[in-house]
Amino acid sequence: MAALIDTTAEPAIDPRGVNSGVAPVTYGHGERPPRGDYEQARADYTCEQDWGAYSAADHELYRRLYERQAAQLSGLACEEFIDAVGQLGSPAQIPRFDALSEKLQRATRWEVVAVPGLIPEEAFFSLLSQRRFPVTGWIRKPEEFDYVVEPDVFHDLFGHVPLLFNPMFADYMQAYGAGGLKASRLESCEYLARLYWYTVEFGLIDTPAGLRAYGAGILSSAGELRHSVTSREPQRLGFDLERIMRTRYKIDSYQSTYFVIDSFKQLFDATAPDFEPIYEDVAGRPELTTEVRLPSDRVF
Ligand code: PHE
Ligand code: FE
């Protein structure tokens, strides 16, 4: 899920670079200690992957997570994801980020970089705007096989990286990063975070074969993948930028609303205009709860 969740203390970034002792970023209101080692992070929050430090049990857990998800992609994940997931390499081991970056560089000029865990919004946006995707180094514990609160290496790699091989989606992610830097200046990050949530994390796409998932939060979830595409419970609404910016989201249960795009081109084009007037407009209108249905909603 990367960085877009309620960063409390805004850490000072030391412009001198390496070993600046960046402050960790915690979820929610900071009751839980951060899991990653932020001591090792550079000023831009990137660090070394330290691949040699993974244990055999870590690799084994990654393999089990990977195989559980891979077995249910057909008919639920979009083609672009299924076509690219093999680029992650053998599921037998947690991929080496440098080898993956070489492939990504060739495909779409993206790379993956290691980070200790959640990072502040601005650092996150800045990396995306440079076509560098931050991936958490650590893997969850075996008892978190079904559910982990913070994004780990499995969510970040399996959920997010395959679509970075798609040129249109790759360009959207970079534009999102640049847009995030601007939203920070305009104090509108909350609206932009909702766009991330309802597209990059929990987006659905309409295809000739039916609805399919492209959001990383869905694709890396054991239960929500099927739920999001086939359950009768949630509502599925056509992509609508302002509607999304007004809609709150849930971080602790399956979504009650998913937004459906027609294509990655539609997503890219709909988000290309200047957001400044849109933020102003959204700020003047009421927020929407995740269950609400409006007369203007295009229902799937
Ligand atoms: N068009 C947006 C802006 O002007 C930038 C953006 C692009 C944001 C794509 C998100 C996704 O702020
Ligand atoms: Fe994510």
Short mmCIF file of C-alpha atoms and ligand atoms in Angstrom, two decimals:
data_model
loop_
_atom_site.label_atom_id
_atom_site.label_comp_id
_atom_site.label_asym_id
_atom_site.label_seq_id
_atom_site.Cartn_x
_atom_site.Cartn_y
_atom_site.Cartn_z
CA MET A 1 0.00 0.00 0.00
CA ALA A 2 3.06 2.10 0.30
CA ALA A 3 3.05 5.47 1.87
CA LEU A 4 -0.29 7.05 1.63
CA ILE A 5 -1.66 6.36 5.05
CA ASP A 6 -1.80 8.95 7.74
CA THR A 7 1.78 9.90 8.42
CA THR A 8 1.80 11.48 11.84
CA ALA A 9 5.17 12.97 12.68
CA GLU A 10 6.72 14.64 9.67
CA PRO A 11 10.37 13.64 9.82
CA ALA A 12 13.07 16.11 9.00
CA ILE A 13 14.93 15.11 5.89
CA ASP A 14 18.65 15.74 6.00
CA PRO A 15 19.69 17.04 2.58
CA ARG A 16 23.24 15.79 3.06
CA GLY A 17 22.27 12.29 2.14
CA VAL A 18 23.28 8.95 3.53
CA ASN A 19 22.74 7.83 7.14
CA SER A 20 20.78 10.87 8.09
CA GLY A 21 18.87 8.95 10.74
CA VAL A 22 15.49 9.50 9.15
CA ALA A 23 12.56 9.13 11.50
CA PRO A 24 10.30 6.14 11.00
CA VAL A 25 6.77 6.56 9.81
CA THR A 26 3.99 4.81 11.64
CA TYR A 27 0.45 3.97 10.78
CA GLY A 28 -2.54 5.55 12.42
CA HIS A 29 -1.69 7.34 15.59
CA GLY A 30 1.56 5.69 16.31
CA GLU A 31 0.66 3.08 18.91
CA ARG A 32 2.57 0.42 17.03
CA PRO A 33 6.33 0.49 16.70
CA PRO A 34 7.51 0.63 13.08
CA ARG A 35 8.81 -2.68 11.80
CA GLY A 36 11.59 -1.68 9.45
CA ASP A 37 15.09 -0.50 10.30
CA TYR A 38 15.03 3.20 9.46
CA GLU A 39 18.58 3.66 10.77
CA GLN A 40 19.85 2.22 7.50
CA ALA A 41 17.79 4.50 5.26
CA ARG A 42 19.21 7.27 3.11
CA ALA A 43 17.70 10.75 3.11
CA ASP A 44 15.32 9.72 0.32
CA TYR A 45 14.24 6.76 2.49
CA THR A 46 15.73 4.15 0.18
CA CYS A 47 18.03 1.47 1.61
CA GLU A 48 19.75 -1.75 0.58
CA GLN A 49 17.60 -4.82 0.15
CA ASP A 50 20.07 -7.04 2.11
CA TRP A 51 18.89 -10.10 0.23
CA GLY A 52 21.31 -12.35 2.10
CA ALA A 53 19.51 -11.63 5.36
CA TYR A 54 16.31 -13.43 4.31
CA SER A 55 16.03 -16.86 5.95
CA ALA A 56 14.94 -20.07 4.27
CA ALA A 57 11.66 -19.66 6.14
CA ASP A 58 11.22 -16.17 4.66
CA HIS A 59 11.65 -17.52 1.12
CA GLU A 60 9.30 -20.38 1.89
CA LEU A 61 6.63 -17.98 3.17
CA TYR A 62 7.00 -15.87 0.02
CA ARG A 63 6.54 -19.00 -2.11
CA ARG A 64 3.37 -20.00 -0.25
CA LEU A 65 1.94 -16.49 -0.56
CA TYR A 66 2.82 -16.33 -4.25
CA GLU A 67 1.36 -19.72 -5.08
CA ARG A 68 -1.89 -19.08 -3.23
CA GLN A 69 -2.44 -15.88 -5.25
CA ALA A 70 -1.20 -17.25 -8.58
CA ALA A 71 -3.70 -20.11 -8.34
CA GLN A 72 -6.67 -17.74 -8.34
CA LEU A 73 -5.63 -15.10 -10.88
CA SER A 74 -7.39 -16.66 -13.85
CA GLY A 75 -10.79 -15.07 -14.38
CA LEU A 76 -10.22 -12.54 -11.58
CA ALA A 77 -7.06 -10.57 -12.44
CA CYS A 78 -6.73 -8.44 -15.57
CA GLU A 79 -4.76 -9.83 -18.53
CA GLU A 80 -2.04 -7.20 -18.23
CA PHE A 81 -1.29 -8.41 -14.71
CA ILE A 82 -1.39 -12.11 -15.60
CA ASP A 83 0.89 -11.52 -18.59
CA ALA A 84 3.50 -9.73 -16.47
CA VAL A 85 3.48 -11.54 -13.13
CA GLY A 86 6.05 -14.04 -14.40
CA GLN A 87 8.54 -11.17 -14.65
CA LEU A 88 8.90 -11.46 -10.86
CA GLY A 89 10.89 -14.63 -11.53
CA SER A 90 10.80 -17.89 -9.62
CA PRO A 91 8.36 -17.96 -6.72
CA ALA A 92 10.84 -20.13 -4.81
CA GLN A 93 12.72 -17.09 -3.53
CA ILE A 94 12.04 -13.47 -2.69
CA PRO A 95 13.22 -11.69 -5.84
CA ARG A 96 16.42 -9.67 -5.90
CA PHE A 97 15.39 -6.08 -6.48
CA ASP A 98 18.39 -5.27 -8.67
CA ALA A 99 17.64 -8.09 -11.13
CA LEU A 100 13.98 -7.08 -11.25
CA SER A 101 14.94 -3.47 -11.84
CA GLU A 102 16.99 -4.46 -14.89
CA LYS A 103 13.93 -6.05 -16.46
CA LEU A 104 11.70 -3.12 -15.53
CA GLN A 105 14.20 -0.62 -16.87
CA ARG A 106 14.14 -2.37 -20.23
CA ALA A 107 10.35 -2.59 -20.31
CA THR A 108 9.16 0.80 -19.04
CA ARG A 109 12.20 2.62 -17.58
CA TRP A 110 10.98 1.94 -14.01
CA GLU A 111 13.00 0.42 -11.20
CA VAL A 112 12.24 -0.90 -7.73
CA VAL A 113 14.10 0.42 -4.70
CA ALA A 114 14.14 -0.98 -1.17
CA VAL A 115 12.66 1.02 1.72
CA PRO A 116 12.39 0.07 5.42
CA GLY A 117 8.57 0.25 5.35
CA LEU A 118 6.08 3.07 5.18
CA ILE A 119 7.64 6.36 4.20
CA PRO A 120 6.33 9.93 4.32
CA GLU A 121 4.09 11.13 1.54
CA GLU A 122 6.56 13.53 -0.01
CA ALA A 123 9.34 10.95 -0.17
CA PHE A 124 6.92 8.49 -1.73
CA PHE A 125 5.70 10.97 -4.36
CA SER A 126 9.23 12.01 -5.16
CA LEU A 127 10.33 8.41 -5.82
CA LEU A 128 7.32 7.71 -8.03
CA SER A 129 7.92 10.89 -10.01
CA GLN A 130 11.41 9.50 -10.74
CA ARG A 131 9.95 6.15 -11.86
CA ARG A 132 11.36 4.43 -8.75
CA PHE A 133 8.88 2.22 -6.91
CA PRO A 134 9.57 1.80 -3.18
CA VAL A 135 9.32 -1.81 -2.02
CA THR A 136 9.35 -2.78 1.67
CA GLY A 137 12.29 -5.04 2.46
CA TRP A 138 10.79 -7.19 5.23
CA ILE A 139 8.34 -10.06 4.87
CA ARG A 140 5.42 -10.71 7.23
CA LYS A 141 5.52 -13.38 9.94
CA PRO A 142 4.05 -16.84 9.27
CA GLU A 143 1.11 -16.06 11.57
CA GLU A 144 0.29 -13.12 9.27
CA PHE A 145 -0.14 -15.41 6.25
CA ASP A 146 -3.77 -14.35 5.78
CA TYR A 147 -3.57 -10.74 6.82
CA VAL A 148 -0.89 -8.15 7.45
CA VAL A 149 -1.71 -4.58 8.49
CA GLU A 150 1.25 -2.86 6.88
CA PRO A 151 2.50 -3.53 3.36
CA ASP A 152 5.36 -6.05 3.25
CA VAL A 153 7.62 -7.24 0.45
CA PHE A 154 4.97 -9.65 -0.84
CA HIS A 155 2.25 -7.02 -1.16
CA ASP A 156 4.60 -4.49 -2.69
CA LEU A 157 6.17 -6.85 -5.24
CA PHE A 158 3.34 -9.17 -6.17
CA GLY A 159 0.63 -6.52 -5.96
CA HIS A 160 2.33 -3.54 -7.54
CA VAL A 161 5.25 -4.52 -9.74
CA PRO A 162 3.59 -6.55 -12.54
CA LEU A 163 1.56 -3.59 -13.80
CA LEU A 164 4.66 -1.39 -13.82
CA PHE A 165 5.56 -3.48 -16.89
CA ASN A 166 2.52 -1.99 -18.65
CA PRO A 167 3.52 1.25 -20.44
CA MET A 168 0.26 3.14 -19.86
CA PHE A 169 -0.03 2.15 -16.21
CA ALA A 170 3.67 2.91 -15.70
CA ASP A 171 3.11 6.44 -17.02
CA TYR A 172 0.09 6.86 -14.76
CA MET A 173 2.18 5.99 -11.71
CA GLN A 174 4.82 8.55 -12.60
CA ALA A 175 2.16 11.21 -13.23
CA TYR A 176 0.64 10.31 -9.89
CA GLY A 177 3.96 10.93 -8.15
CA ALA A 178 4.39 14.32 -9.80
CA GLY A 179 0.78 15.12 -8.95
CA GLY A 180 1.47 14.16 -5.36
CA LEU A 181 4.28 16.68 -5.02
CA LYS A 182 1.87 19.31 -6.28
CA ALA A 183 -0.93 18.13 -3.98
CA SER A 184 1.45 18.46 -1.02
CA ARG A 185 1.96 22.13 -1.85
CA LEU A 186 -1.80 22.57 -2.18
CA GLU A 187 -2.51 20.62 1.02
CA SER A 188 -4.76 18.28 -0.92
CA CYS A 189 -3.00 14.98 -0.31
CA GLU A 190 -6.06 13.45 1.26
CA TYR A 191 -8.00 13.73 -2.00
CA LEU A 192 -5.15 12.38 -4.01
CA ALA A 193 -4.70 9.50 -1.56
CA ARG A 194 -8.28 8.46 -2.27
CA LEU A 195 -7.50 8.32 -5.95
CA TYR A 196 -4.55 6.02 -5.17
CA TRP A 197 -6.70 3.87 -2.96
CA TYR A 198 -9.54 3.41 -5.44
CA THR A 199 -7.27 2.84 -8.45
CA VAL A 200 -3.75 1.61 -7.66
CA GLU A 201 -4.82 -0.37 -4.58
CA PHE A 202 -8.44 -1.42 -5.14
CA GLY A 203 -9.22 -0.71 -8.79
CA LEU A 204 -11.34 -2.91 -11.06
CA ILE A 205 -11.30 -2.81 -14.86
CA ASP A 206 -14.11 -3.65 -17.28
CA THR A 207 -12.98 -6.07 -19.99
CA PRO A 208 -14.78 -8.00 -22.77
CA ALA A 209 -14.52 -11.07 -20.53
CA GLY A 210 -16.05 -9.27 -17.53
CA LEU A 211 -14.82 -7.29 -14.55
CA ARG A 212 -11.24 -7.95 -13.48
CA ALA A 213 -8.98 -6.66 -10.70
CA TYR A 214 -5.93 -4.49 -11.28
CA GLY A 215 -5.47 -2.97 -7.79
CA ALA A 216 -2.53 -4.22 -5.75
CA GLY A 217 -4.46 -4.43 -2.49
CA ILE A 218 -6.89 -6.82 -4.16
CA LEU A 219 -4.33 -8.82 -6.13
CA SER A 220 -2.20 -9.54 -3.07
CA SER A 221 -5.19 -10.44 -0.86
CA ALA A 222 -6.23 -14.05 -0.38
CA GLY A 223 -9.92 -13.29 0.09
CA GLU A 224 -10.60 -9.92 -1.48
CA LEU A 225 -9.59 -10.94 -5.00
CA ARG A 226 -12.63 -13.14 -5.44
CA HIS A 227 -14.82 -10.94 -3.26
CA SER A 228 -14.12 -7.78 -5.25
CA VAL A 229 -14.90 -9.33 -8.60
CA THR A 230 -17.73 -11.76 -7.81
CA SER A 231 -19.47 -10.96 -4.49
CA ARG A 232 -22.93 -9.41 -4.59
CA GLU A 233 -22.21 -7.38 -1.44
CA PRO A 234 -20.06 -4.44 -2.60
CA GLN A 235 -21.15 -1.83 -5.10
CA ARG A 236 -19.10 -1.32 -8.26
CA LEU A 237 -19.28 2.14 -9.76
CA GLY A 238 -17.88 3.65 -12.93
CA PHE A 239 -14.67 5.67 -12.51
CA ASP A 240 -15.47 9.29 -11.64
CA LEU A 241 -12.55 11.41 -10.50
CA GLU A 242 -14.39 13.88 -8.27
CA ARG A 243 -16.62 11.19 -6.85
CA ILE A 244 -13.54 9.22 -5.84
CA MET A 245 -11.86 12.25 -4.27
CA ARG A 246 -14.92 12.75 -2.09
CA THR A 247 -15.24 9.14 -0.98
CA ARG A 248 -13.77 7.88 2.29
CA TYR A 249 -12.25 4.40 2.41
CA LYS A 250 -11.81 1.53 4.82
CA ILE A 251 -8.40 0.27 5.78
CA ASP A 252 -9.49 -2.58 8.02
CA SER A 253 -12.04 -4.57 6.00
CA TYR A 254 -12.98 -5.41 2.43
CA GLN A 255 -14.12 -2.34 0.49
CA SER A 256 -17.86 -1.69 0.19
CA THR A 257 -17.32 0.28 -3.01
CA TYR A 258 -15.01 -0.39 -5.93
CA PHE A 259 -14.53 1.93 -8.89
CA VAL A 260 -14.30 0.46 -12.36
CA ILE A 261 -12.18 1.86 -15.21
CA ASP A 262 -12.71 1.02 -18.88
CA SER A 263 -9.01 1.03 -19.70
CA PHE A 264 -5.66 2.28 -18.40
CA LYS A 265 -5.84 4.93 -21.11
CA GLN A 266 -9.10 6.21 -19.65
CA LEU A 267 -7.44 6.39 -16.23
CA PHE A 268 -4.42 8.24 -17.59
CA ASP A 269 -6.49 10.71 -19.64
CA ALA A 270 -9.03 11.39 -16.89
CA THR A 271 -6.24 12.30 -14.46
CA ALA A 272 -4.18 14.39 -16.91
CA PRO A 273 -5.96 17.76 -16.34
CA ASP A 274 -4.74 20.19 -13.70
CA PHE A 275 -6.16 19.09 -10.35
CA GLU A 276 -5.91 22.46 -8.63
CA PRO A 277 -9.46 23.62 -9.53
CA ILE A 278 -10.74 20.10 -8.89
CA TYR A 279 -9.30 20.11 -5.36
CA GLU A 280 -11.03 23.42 -4.71
CA ASP A 281 -14.28 22.08 -5.95
CA VAL A 282 -14.02 18.88 -3.91
CA ALA A 283 -13.12 20.85 -0.78
CA GLY A 284 -16.40 22.73 -1.06
CA ARG A 285 -18.55 19.61 -1.24
CA PRO A 286 -19.47 17.04 1.42
CA GLU A 287 -17.45 13.88 1.92
CA LEU A 288 -19.14 10.63 1.06
CA THR A 289 -19.18 7.50 3.18
CA THR A 290 -18.01 4.37 1.45
CA GLU A 291 -21.54 2.88 1.27
CA VAL A 292 -23.37 5.82 -0.27
CA ARG A 293 -24.91 5.65 -3.75
CA LEU A 294 -25.54 8.80 -5.79
CA PRO A 295 -28.07 9.22 -8.62
CA SER A 296 -25.15 10.06 -10.90
CA ASP A 297 -23.30 6.81 -10.17
CA ARG A 298 -22.83 4.45 -13.08
CA VAL A 299 -23.54 1.10 -11.46
CA PHE A 300 -22.01 -2.17 -12.72
N1 PHE B 1 -3.16 15.97 -13.26
C1 PHE B 1 -2.79 15.93 -11.89
C2 PHE B 1 -2.51 17.34 -11.34
O1 PHE B 1 -2.48 18.30 -12.07
C3 PHE B 1 -1.58 15.05 -11.66
C4 PHE B 1 -1.95 13.62 -11.57
C5 PHE B 1 -1.87 12.76 -12.67
C6 PHE B 1 -2.38 13.11 -10.38
C7 PHE B 1 -2.22 11.45 -12.57
C8 PHE B 1 -2.72 11.78 -10.28
C9 PHE B 1 -2.64 10.94 -11.35
O2 PHE B 1 -2.32 17.49 -10.17
FE FE B 2 0.20 -0.97 -1.88
#
